[in-house]
Amino acid sequence: MIKFILNEKEIATDLPSGFLLLDFVRYQKHLTGTKIGCREGDCGACTVLVGDVVNGEMEYRSMTSCLLPLGNVQFKHVVTVEGINLEKLNPIQQFMSDEGATQCGFCTPGFVVSLSGFCLSKEAPTYENAITSIDGNICRCTGYKSIERATAKIAQLMQQKKDGENQIEFVTKHHILPNYFSEIKNRLEGLRENNSEDSSKKKNRKILGGGTDLYVQQHETMVHTDIHFLFNEPILKGVKVSGDKCYIGAAATVTDILKSDAFKKHFPRTTSHIKLVSSTPIRNMATVAGNFVNASPIGDLSIFFLALDAQLMLTDGNKKRKIALRKFYKGYKDLDKSPEEYIEYIEFNLPKKNSFFNFEKVSKRTHLDIASVNTACLLEINNGYIESASLSAGGVGPIPMYLANASSYLVGKELSAENFSAAIQIATEEISPMSDARGSKEYKTLLLQQLIKAHFVSLFPELNFEKLMID
């Protein structure tokens, strides 16, 4: 049985763990405020909040229920738009109404739920963070200015919260969200204590992380499948630092990286880089290991960690073995991994003080889109010379590519436009892009050249590499 709390009610269902939450709340529980839109996690009309007890406190994150299987809400709190209703409009709903931030109303529940998540978050109550909370919600008819005005009022309301005041206490005390939210933590802890899953039943199940891409590709198969979700394994979560190494649990999400103090310290541009990866609700669900195993030639995190020479710890539950991410991809969607194996954790050496990292991505839309081409770069510089170099690229071959020849060429070279220009040409000879819906092979080749140039321009603006010539 899958058990969780849906709004105020405890739920138990024997549906397959792969069955989607969107269809469950609409067709099983008749909560039709959660809308069906794209079914690809793109529009945000089906957004819900998922709450869990993390380090002794409730933590809520927005997720798109069209890609969220029931197995991933086991022992958690699911909040639909019906679950935030008071006897009259709550302030979030009222501000949306006052500012005329709705026309057809189809997208409005998703916006309201996402903004409720902002009110429950520990992020600073700034207008910028409020806007970020709705970056996965699309409106086709109202126009965003009225929504932005409503969002500004919500941010101002949350700024009344005193430092150190608990979010749930604040939103319930000021009648922003219903009082039952204050009871959820104890209810979830009781639900876990009284229920445990038989570990033997996990055997022979399909193993999955967040499933944000697989459910788009194989929807009809996945919803009828009984799945063991690594997403719910506490031992596989988190980002930890030990000495000069960083360890990332296979079930850590993209948001976990975005919020990680270790990444903020060692990768100062983490926020700008990670915000190029999908939207907030998808980042809240998508796992790092899932991005690797999905093996998309343009997987953003695959490209990111190829440049860091990440190592994967694989296990089948008994035996373990370590393999470099650079050797993990044997061909298109072909991995050096047996069907029984899954990634337990990822490790890599933290960049040294004299290291420089950058990630670039171009897609048809600036955000919420799959890359046409993406690339990452890590350079270690000493006295104006390159001691080590790593370049990776996606969208220019059948697998996520480590550009070994271009990387090797740069080692020992002086920081100069001539050497970078030569490295770009070498990279061009390593790739084998294909023409497809995201661009011709000629376009992708030129795009990679320009993005590698962007690495150098971004990392070393004082050296005037804007004039770097590309043939």
Short mmCIF file of C-alpha atoms in Angstrom, two decimals:
data_model
loop_
_atom_site.label_atom_id
_atom_site.label_comp_id
_atom_site.label_asym_id
_atom_site.label_seq_id
_atom_site.Cartn_x
_atom_site.Cartn_y
_atom_site.Cartn_z
CA MET A 1 0.00 0.00 0.00
CA ILE A 2 1.10 3.54 -0.77
CA LYS A 3 0.20 5.90 2.06
CA PHE A 4 0.40 9.67 2.21
CA ILE A 5 -1.61 12.69 3.32
CA LEU A 6 -3.57 14.46 0.59
CA ASN A 7 -4.47 17.93 1.84
CA GLU A 8 -6.06 17.03 5.22
CA LYS A 9 -6.89 13.37 4.58
CA GLU A 10 -4.75 10.27 5.00
CA ILE A 11 -4.69 8.21 1.80
CA ALA A 12 -4.00 4.52 1.25
CA THR A 13 -4.02 3.02 -2.24
CA ASP A 14 -2.94 -0.24 -3.83
CA LEU A 15 -2.54 1.29 -7.28
CA PRO A 16 0.83 0.64 -8.99
CA SER A 17 3.56 2.81 -7.56
CA GLY A 18 4.20 4.13 -11.07
CA PHE A 19 0.66 5.54 -11.36
CA LEU A 20 0.75 9.32 -11.74
CA LEU A 21 -0.40 11.63 -8.95
CA LEU A 22 -2.17 13.92 -11.44
CA ASP A 23 -4.54 11.16 -12.52
CA PHE A 24 -4.99 9.98 -8.95
CA VAL A 25 -6.12 13.35 -7.56
CA ARG A 26 -8.38 14.10 -10.54
CA TYR A 27 -9.95 10.74 -11.33
CA GLN A 28 -9.70 8.86 -8.04
CA LYS A 29 -10.28 11.76 -5.64
CA HIS A 30 -12.12 14.14 -8.00
CA LEU A 31 -9.95 17.14 -7.06
CA THR A 32 -10.21 18.79 -10.45
CA GLY A 33 -8.57 22.08 -9.52
CA THR A 34 -5.29 20.44 -10.57
CA LYS A 35 -5.39 20.80 -14.35
CA ILE A 36 -4.16 18.60 -17.18
CA GLY A 37 -2.04 20.60 -19.59
CA CYS A 38 1.05 19.46 -21.44
CA ARG A 39 1.71 16.23 -19.46
CA GLU A 40 5.42 16.94 -19.93
CA GLY A 41 6.15 19.12 -16.88
CA ASP A 42 6.31 22.22 -19.03
CA CYS A 43 3.20 24.32 -18.35
CA GLY A 44 2.76 24.08 -14.57
CA ALA A 45 -1.05 23.75 -14.67
CA CYS A 46 -0.83 20.55 -12.61
CA THR A 47 1.52 21.91 -9.92
CA VAL A 48 1.16 20.54 -6.39
CA LEU A 49 3.21 20.95 -3.23
CA VAL A 50 4.95 17.97 -1.67
CA GLY A 51 5.94 18.26 1.97
CA ASP A 52 8.33 16.04 3.88
CA VAL A 53 10.05 16.08 7.27
CA VAL A 54 13.68 17.11 6.66
CA ASN A 55 16.05 17.51 9.63
CA GLY A 56 13.09 17.67 12.00
CA GLU A 57 11.20 20.36 10.09
CA MET A 58 8.61 20.39 7.33
CA GLU A 59 9.94 21.27 3.91
CA TYR A 60 7.64 21.90 0.95
CA ARG A 61 8.59 21.92 -2.71
CA SER A 62 6.49 22.47 -5.81
CA MET A 63 6.29 19.58 -8.29
CA THR A 64 4.41 18.88 -11.51
CA SER A 65 1.98 16.08 -10.74
CA CYS A 66 1.88 14.97 -14.40
CA LEU A 67 5.36 13.49 -13.92
CA LEU A 68 5.09 12.58 -10.24
CA PRO A 69 4.39 8.88 -9.54
CA LEU A 70 2.57 7.80 -6.41
CA GLY A 71 5.66 5.96 -5.22
CA ASN A 72 7.48 9.26 -4.84
CA VAL A 73 4.91 10.68 -2.39
CA GLN A 74 5.00 7.71 -0.01
CA PHE A 75 4.67 9.03 3.59
CA LYS A 76 4.59 12.65 2.39
CA HIS A 77 2.10 15.52 2.36
CA VAL A 78 0.57 16.39 -1.00
CA VAL A 79 -1.17 19.76 -1.31
CA THR A 80 -3.47 20.56 -4.23
CA VAL A 81 -5.13 23.93 -4.82
CA GLU A 82 -8.15 22.68 -2.85
CA GLY A 83 -5.89 22.15 0.15
CA ILE A 84 -5.01 25.82 0.53
CA ASN A 85 -8.61 27.10 0.63
CA LEU A 86 -9.98 29.02 3.61
CA GLU A 87 -13.59 30.04 4.22
CA LYS A 88 -12.90 33.02 1.96
CA LEU A 89 -10.14 33.74 -0.53
CA ASN A 90 -6.73 33.48 1.09
CA PRO A 91 -4.36 36.46 0.52
CA ILE A 92 -2.61 34.73 -2.41
CA GLN A 93 -5.90 34.16 -4.18
CA GLN A 94 -7.14 37.64 -3.26
CA PHE A 95 -4.06 39.37 -4.67
CA MET A 96 -4.42 37.42 -7.91
CA SER A 97 -8.05 38.57 -8.11
CA ASP A 98 -7.32 42.18 -7.16
CA GLU A 99 -4.65 42.53 -9.84
CA GLY A 100 -6.74 40.90 -12.57
CA ALA A 101 -4.14 38.14 -12.81
CA THR A 102 -6.46 35.61 -14.39
CA GLN A 103 -8.58 35.35 -17.52
CA CYS A 104 -9.48 31.83 -18.60
CA GLY A 105 -8.23 30.62 -15.20
CA PHE A 106 -6.78 27.35 -16.46
CA CYS A 107 -3.25 28.14 -15.28
CA THR A 108 -4.30 30.00 -12.12
CA PRO A 109 -4.37 26.99 -9.73
CA GLY A 110 -0.76 26.20 -10.63
CA PHE A 111 0.36 29.77 -10.01
CA VAL A 112 -1.48 29.89 -6.68
CA VAL A 113 0.01 26.58 -5.52
CA SER A 114 3.54 27.65 -6.53
CA LEU A 115 3.14 30.95 -4.66
CA SER A 116 1.87 29.01 -1.63
CA GLY A 117 5.14 27.07 -1.82
CA PHE A 118 7.02 30.38 -1.76
CA CYS A 119 5.15 31.35 1.42
CA LEU A 120 6.18 28.03 3.01
CA SER A 121 9.83 28.19 1.92
CA LYS A 122 12.83 29.30 3.93
CA GLU A 123 14.07 31.48 1.08
CA ALA A 124 14.37 35.21 1.76
CA PRO A 125 10.93 36.77 1.06
CA THR A 126 12.15 38.90 -1.82
CA TYR A 127 10.30 39.72 -5.01
CA GLU A 128 13.02 37.94 -6.99
CA ASN A 129 12.55 34.70 -5.04
CA ALA A 130 8.78 34.96 -5.38
CA ILE A 131 9.15 35.27 -9.16
CA THR A 132 11.54 32.29 -9.18
CA SER A 133 8.90 30.20 -7.42
CA ILE A 134 6.59 30.54 -10.46
CA ASP A 135 9.24 30.01 -13.16
CA GLY A 136 7.62 26.68 -14.03
CA ASN A 137 4.15 28.16 -14.57
CA ILE A 138 3.05 29.35 -18.01
CA CYS A 139 0.08 31.62 -18.73
CA ARG A 140 -1.19 31.75 -22.30
CA CYS A 141 -3.76 34.56 -22.13
CA THR A 142 -3.56 36.88 -19.11
CA GLY A 143 -0.14 38.42 -19.62
CA TYR A 144 2.45 38.30 -16.89
CA LYS A 145 2.44 41.89 -15.60
CA SER A 146 -0.72 41.43 -13.55
CA ILE A 147 0.67 38.17 -12.17
CA GLU A 148 3.93 39.93 -11.33
CA ARG A 149 2.01 42.66 -9.44
CA ALA A 150 0.17 40.03 -7.41
CA THR A 151 3.48 38.26 -6.75
CA ALA A 152 5.03 41.52 -5.48
CA LYS A 153 2.19 41.91 -2.96
CA ILE A 154 2.69 38.33 -1.74
CA ALA A 155 6.40 39.00 -1.24
CA GLN A 156 5.59 42.16 0.73
CA LEU A 157 3.19 40.19 2.92
CA MET A 158 5.85 37.58 3.70
CA GLN A 159 8.35 40.30 4.60
CA GLN A 160 6.30 40.85 7.76
CA LYS A 161 7.62 37.53 9.10
CA LYS A 162 10.18 38.08 11.83
CA ASP A 163 13.65 36.55 11.61
CA GLY A 164 13.62 33.08 13.11
CA GLU A 165 9.82 32.80 13.03
CA ASN A 166 8.63 29.45 11.73
CA GLN A 167 7.08 29.65 8.27
CA ILE A 168 4.15 27.38 9.05
CA GLU A 169 3.38 29.25 12.27
CA PHE A 170 3.42 32.53 10.35
CA VAL A 171 1.20 31.47 7.44
CA THR A 172 -1.37 29.81 9.71
CA LYS A 173 -1.38 32.63 12.28
CA HIS A 174 -1.98 35.24 9.57
CA HIS A 175 -4.56 33.12 7.75
CA ILE A 176 -2.48 32.80 4.60
CA LEU A 177 -2.87 29.00 4.62
CA PRO A 178 -5.18 26.69 6.62
CA ASN A 179 -4.48 25.77 10.25
CA TYR A 180 -4.16 22.05 9.50
CA PHE A 181 -0.64 22.66 8.13
CA SER A 182 0.57 22.98 11.74
CA GLU A 183 -0.41 19.35 12.43
CA ILE A 184 1.16 17.71 9.38
CA LYS A 185 4.65 17.11 10.77
CA ASN A 186 3.37 14.97 13.66
CA ARG A 187 0.94 13.18 11.38
CA LEU A 188 3.67 12.26 8.88
CA GLU A 189 5.97 11.02 11.62
CA GLY A 190 3.16 8.85 12.97
CA LEU A 191 2.40 7.54 9.49
CA ARG A 192 6.03 6.44 9.06
CA GLU A 193 6.22 4.83 12.49
CA ASN A 194 3.14 2.72 11.90
CA ASN A 195 4.11 1.61 8.42
CA SER A 196 7.25 0.16 6.91
CA GLU A 197 7.93 -1.37 3.53
CA ASP A 198 9.11 -4.95 3.23
CA SER A 199 12.58 -4.61 1.68
CA SER A 200 12.22 -7.99 0.00
CA LYS A 201 9.42 -6.56 -2.14
CA LYS A 202 11.85 -4.07 -3.64
CA LYS A 203 13.58 -6.86 -5.54
CA ASN A 204 12.66 -7.37 -9.19
CA ARG A 205 11.13 -3.89 -9.38
CA LYS A 206 12.14 -1.34 -11.96
CA ILE A 207 14.54 1.13 -10.33
CA LEU A 208 13.87 4.83 -10.91
CA GLY A 209 14.88 8.24 -9.60
CA GLY A 210 12.70 11.25 -10.30
CA GLY A 211 11.38 9.97 -13.63
CA THR A 212 10.92 13.44 -15.11
CA ASP A 213 12.14 12.40 -18.55
CA LEU A 214 11.20 8.72 -18.56
CA TYR A 215 7.53 9.50 -17.95
CA VAL A 216 7.49 11.69 -21.05
CA GLN A 217 9.11 8.95 -23.13
CA GLN A 218 7.30 5.88 -21.77
CA HIS A 219 4.12 7.15 -20.12
CA GLU A 220 1.86 4.20 -20.96
CA THR A 221 4.39 1.67 -19.69
CA MET A 222 5.42 3.50 -16.54
CA VAL A 223 1.96 4.14 -15.09
CA HIS A 224 1.21 0.41 -14.91
CA THR A 225 4.57 -0.57 -13.44
CA ASP A 226 5.46 -1.34 -9.85
CA ILE A 227 8.64 0.64 -9.22
CA HIS A 228 11.27 0.94 -6.51
CA PHE A 229 12.05 4.64 -6.24
CA LEU A 230 15.53 5.70 -5.18
CA PHE A 231 13.98 9.17 -4.79
CA ASN A 232 12.68 8.11 -1.36
CA GLU A 233 15.90 6.55 -0.02
CA PRO A 234 17.26 8.89 2.72
CA ILE A 235 20.71 7.27 2.53
CA LEU A 236 20.96 8.25 -1.14
CA LYS A 237 20.15 11.92 -0.60
CA GLY A 238 22.27 14.94 0.18
CA VAL A 239 25.48 16.70 -0.84
CA LYS A 240 28.45 16.19 1.46
CA VAL A 241 32.08 17.32 1.53
CA SER A 242 34.92 15.29 3.02
CA GLY A 243 38.41 16.69 2.65
CA ASP A 244 38.91 17.77 -0.95
CA LYS A 245 36.09 15.57 -2.28
CA CYS A 246 32.39 16.15 -2.78
CA TYR A 247 29.87 13.31 -2.56
CA ILE A 248 26.38 13.53 -4.04
CA GLY A 249 23.73 10.93 -3.26
CA ALA A 250 22.13 9.39 -6.31
CA ALA A 251 18.70 10.61 -5.15
CA ALA A 252 19.88 14.20 -4.65
CA THR A 253 17.88 16.54 -6.84
CA VAL A 254 18.99 19.46 -8.97
CA THR A 255 17.51 21.74 -6.30
CA ASP A 256 19.72 20.07 -3.69
CA ILE A 257 22.73 21.15 -5.74
CA LEU A 258 21.32 24.65 -6.15
CA LYS A 259 20.89 25.01 -2.38
CA SER A 260 24.13 23.27 -1.43
CA ASP A 261 26.56 25.41 0.58
CA ALA A 262 29.43 23.37 -0.87
CA PHE A 263 28.44 24.24 -4.43
CA LYS A 264 27.86 27.89 -3.57
CA LYS A 265 31.34 28.05 -2.07
CA HIS A 266 33.29 26.17 -4.75
CA PHE A 267 31.15 27.15 -7.74
CA PRO A 268 30.21 30.81 -7.24
CA ARG A 269 28.10 30.79 -10.41
CA THR A 270 26.02 27.80 -9.32
CA THR A 271 22.75 29.76 -9.27
CA SER A 272 23.11 31.13 -12.80
CA HIS A 273 24.28 27.76 -14.14
CA ILE A 274 21.60 25.61 -12.51
CA LYS A 275 18.79 27.98 -13.41
CA LEU A 276 19.50 27.09 -17.03
CA VAL A 277 18.35 23.59 -16.14
CA SER A 278 14.56 23.28 -16.56
CA SER A 279 12.24 24.95 -14.00
CA THR A 280 11.83 24.98 -10.24
CA PRO A 281 9.21 22.15 -10.09
CA ILE A 282 11.30 19.90 -12.34
CA ARG A 283 14.53 20.72 -10.49
CA ASN A 284 12.69 19.72 -7.30
CA MET A 285 12.05 16.25 -8.76
CA ALA A 286 14.89 15.45 -11.18
CA THR A 287 17.77 13.50 -9.65
CA VAL A 288 21.44 13.86 -10.52
CA ALA A 289 21.93 10.13 -11.09
CA GLY A 290 18.77 9.98 -13.18
CA ASN A 291 20.21 12.57 -15.53
CA PHE A 292 23.33 10.45 -15.98
CA VAL A 293 21.49 7.16 -16.51
CA ASN A 294 18.96 8.69 -18.87
CA ALA A 295 22.01 9.13 -21.13
CA SER A 296 20.63 11.98 -23.20
CA PRO A 297 23.38 13.41 -25.45
CA ILE A 298 22.35 16.86 -24.17
CA GLY A 299 21.81 16.07 -20.48
CA ASP A 300 22.78 19.26 -18.68
CA LEU A 301 24.13 17.63 -15.53
CA SER A 302 25.99 14.99 -17.53
CA ILE A 303 27.88 17.75 -19.32
CA PHE A 304 28.39 19.65 -16.06
CA PHE A 305 29.95 16.68 -14.26
CA LEU A 306 31.96 15.37 -17.22
CA ALA A 307 34.08 18.49 -16.93
CA LEU A 308 34.58 17.73 -13.22
CA ASP A 309 35.74 14.16 -13.97
CA ALA A 310 33.02 12.75 -11.70
CA GLN A 311 33.25 9.12 -10.56
CA LEU A 312 30.17 6.92 -10.11
CA MET A 313 29.76 4.27 -7.45
CA LEU A 314 27.57 1.52 -8.92
CA THR A 315 25.93 -1.22 -6.88
CA ASP A 316 23.55 -4.12 -7.47
CA GLY A 317 22.71 -4.23 -3.77
CA ASN A 318 25.63 -6.52 -2.97
CA LYS A 319 28.70 -5.77 -5.07
CA LYS A 320 30.00 -2.29 -5.75
CA ARG A 321 32.31 -0.87 -8.39
CA LYS A 322 33.51 2.59 -9.34
CA ILE A 323 33.56 3.94 -12.87
CA ALA A 324 34.40 7.33 -14.33
CA LEU A 325 31.48 9.19 -15.86
CA ARG A 326 33.71 9.71 -18.91
CA LYS A 327 33.71 5.91 -19.45
CA PHE A 328 30.07 5.36 -18.53
CA TYR A 329 28.70 6.07 -22.03
CA LYS A 330 29.54 3.40 -24.61
CA GLY A 331 27.14 4.57 -27.33
CA TYR A 332 23.75 6.15 -27.80
CA LYS A 333 21.69 5.18 -24.71
CA ASP A 334 24.23 2.40 -24.11
CA LEU A 335 25.79 2.39 -20.63
CA ASP A 336 28.54 0.45 -18.91
CA LYS A 337 25.99 -0.79 -16.38
CA SER A 338 24.11 -4.05 -15.87
CA PRO A 339 20.30 -3.96 -15.52
CA GLU A 340 20.63 -4.76 -11.80
CA GLU A 341 23.07 -1.96 -11.08
CA TYR A 342 22.17 1.55 -10.03
CA ILE A 343 24.22 4.58 -9.01
CA GLU A 344 24.69 4.84 -5.26
CA TYR A 345 26.60 8.12 -5.18
CA ILE A 346 28.73 10.45 -7.28
CA GLU A 347 32.09 11.85 -6.19
CA PHE A 348 34.51 14.38 -7.61
CA ASN A 349 37.48 16.44 -6.50
CA LEU A 350 36.53 19.96 -5.49
CA PRO A 351 38.11 22.66 -7.66
CA LYS A 352 41.29 24.20 -6.31
CA LYS A 353 41.58 27.89 -5.49
CA ASN A 354 43.26 28.56 -8.82
CA SER A 355 40.56 26.73 -10.79
CA PHE A 356 37.88 28.27 -12.99
CA PHE A 357 34.60 26.57 -13.93
CA ASN A 358 31.89 27.61 -16.37
CA PHE A 359 28.74 26.13 -17.94
CA GLU A 360 27.06 27.38 -21.10
CA LYS A 361 23.83 26.36 -22.77
CA VAL A 362 21.80 27.49 -25.77
CA SER A 363 18.26 26.31 -26.47
CA LYS A 364 15.41 27.55 -28.62
CA ARG A 365 13.95 29.16 -25.51
CA THR A 366 16.21 30.71 -22.89
CA HIS A 367 14.59 28.68 -20.10
CA LEU A 368 12.40 25.58 -19.76
CA ASP A 369 13.93 23.93 -22.78
CA ILE A 370 16.27 21.15 -23.81
CA ALA A 371 19.66 22.34 -25.04
CA SER A 372 20.57 22.59 -28.68
CA VAL A 373 24.20 22.56 -27.50
CA ASN A 374 25.64 22.77 -23.99
CA THR A 375 29.21 22.73 -22.72
CA ALA A 376 31.22 22.94 -19.49
CA CYS A 377 34.81 23.92 -18.83
CA LEU A 378 37.21 23.53 -15.88
CA LEU A 379 40.64 25.16 -16.05
CA GLU A 380 43.39 25.22 -13.45
CA ILE A 381 45.66 28.24 -13.93
CA ASN A 382 49.10 28.94 -12.44
CA ASN A 383 51.19 31.99 -13.29
CA GLY A 384 49.35 32.54 -16.55
CA TYR A 385 49.68 28.92 -17.71
CA ILE A 386 47.05 26.17 -17.85
CA GLU A 387 48.00 23.28 -15.55
CA SER A 388 44.90 21.19 -16.29
CA ALA A 389 41.90 21.53 -18.56
CA SER A 390 38.57 19.75 -19.02
CA LEU A 391 36.07 20.54 -21.74
CA SER A 392 32.76 18.72 -22.28
CA ALA A 393 29.94 19.18 -24.75
CA GLY A 394 26.42 17.95 -25.46
CA GLY A 395 24.29 17.96 -28.59
CA VAL A 396 27.29 17.37 -30.83
CA GLY A 397 27.44 13.57 -30.83
CA PRO A 398 25.50 10.43 -29.87
CA ILE A 399 26.62 10.64 -26.22
CA PRO A 400 27.53 13.36 -23.71
CA MET A 401 31.09 14.07 -24.82
CA TYR A 402 34.33 14.73 -22.98
CA LEU A 403 36.49 16.65 -25.45
CA ALA A 404 39.73 14.82 -24.70
CA ASN A 405 41.85 16.24 -27.54
CA ALA A 406 40.94 19.87 -26.98
CA SER A 407 41.44 19.44 -23.23
CA SER A 408 44.85 17.82 -23.67
CA TYR A 409 45.97 20.52 -26.08
CA LEU A 410 45.40 23.28 -23.52
CA VAL A 411 47.50 21.66 -20.78
CA GLY A 412 50.78 23.53 -20.38
CA LYS A 413 49.71 26.32 -22.72
CA GLU A 414 49.75 30.02 -21.94
CA LEU A 415 46.49 31.88 -21.49
CA SER A 416 46.19 33.46 -24.90
CA ALA A 417 43.66 34.03 -27.64
CA GLU A 418 45.79 32.02 -30.06
CA ASN A 419 45.82 28.92 -27.85
CA PHE A 420 42.11 29.11 -27.14
CA SER A 421 41.38 29.55 -30.82
CA ALA A 422 43.44 26.44 -31.59
CA ALA A 423 41.60 24.47 -28.88
CA ILE A 424 38.28 25.47 -30.42
CA GLN A 425 39.35 24.15 -33.80
CA ILE A 426 40.53 20.88 -32.24
CA ALA A 427 37.17 20.53 -30.48
CA THR A 428 35.44 21.02 -33.83
CA GLU A 429 37.32 18.01 -35.21
CA GLU A 430 36.27 15.81 -32.25
CA ILE A 431 32.53 16.20 -32.60
CA SER A 432 29.99 14.57 -34.91
CA PRO A 433 26.73 16.54 -34.67
CA MET A 434 23.58 15.49 -36.51
CA SER A 435 20.98 17.73 -38.09
CA ASP A 436 17.65 17.52 -36.26
CA ALA A 437 14.80 19.68 -35.00
CA ARG A 438 17.19 21.67 -32.82
CA GLY A 439 19.49 22.71 -35.63
CA SER A 440 21.64 21.59 -38.52
CA LYS A 441 25.01 19.98 -37.92
CA GLU A 442 26.65 23.16 -39.28
CA TYR A 443 24.69 25.30 -36.83
CA LYS A 444 25.58 23.06 -33.88
CA THR A 445 29.25 23.11 -34.85
CA LEU A 446 29.30 26.89 -34.96
CA LEU A 447 27.30 27.06 -31.74
CA LEU A 448 29.80 24.90 -29.87
CA GLN A 449 32.64 27.07 -31.12
CA GLN A 450 30.91 30.18 -29.85
CA LEU A 451 30.05 28.60 -26.51
CA ILE A 452 33.63 27.50 -25.89
CA LYS A 453 34.66 31.04 -26.72
CA ALA A 454 32.05 32.17 -24.17
CA HIS A 455 33.86 30.12 -21.50
CA PHE A 456 37.03 32.11 -21.99
CA VAL A 457 35.29 35.47 -22.32
CA SER A 458 33.28 34.81 -19.16
CA LEU A 459 36.12 33.40 -17.05
CA PHE A 460 38.83 35.84 -18.10
CA PRO A 461 37.14 39.16 -19.03
CA GLU A 462 40.30 41.08 -18.21
CA LEU A 463 42.16 39.36 -21.07
CA ASN A 464 39.87 40.76 -23.78
CA PHE A 465 39.06 37.43 -25.42
CA GLU A 466 36.02 38.99 -27.11
CA LYS A 467 38.22 39.34 -30.17
CA LEU A 468 39.00 35.62 -30.20
CA MET A 469 38.80 34.61 -33.84
CA ILE A 470 36.81 31.58 -34.95
CA ASP A 471 37.18 30.37 -38.52
#
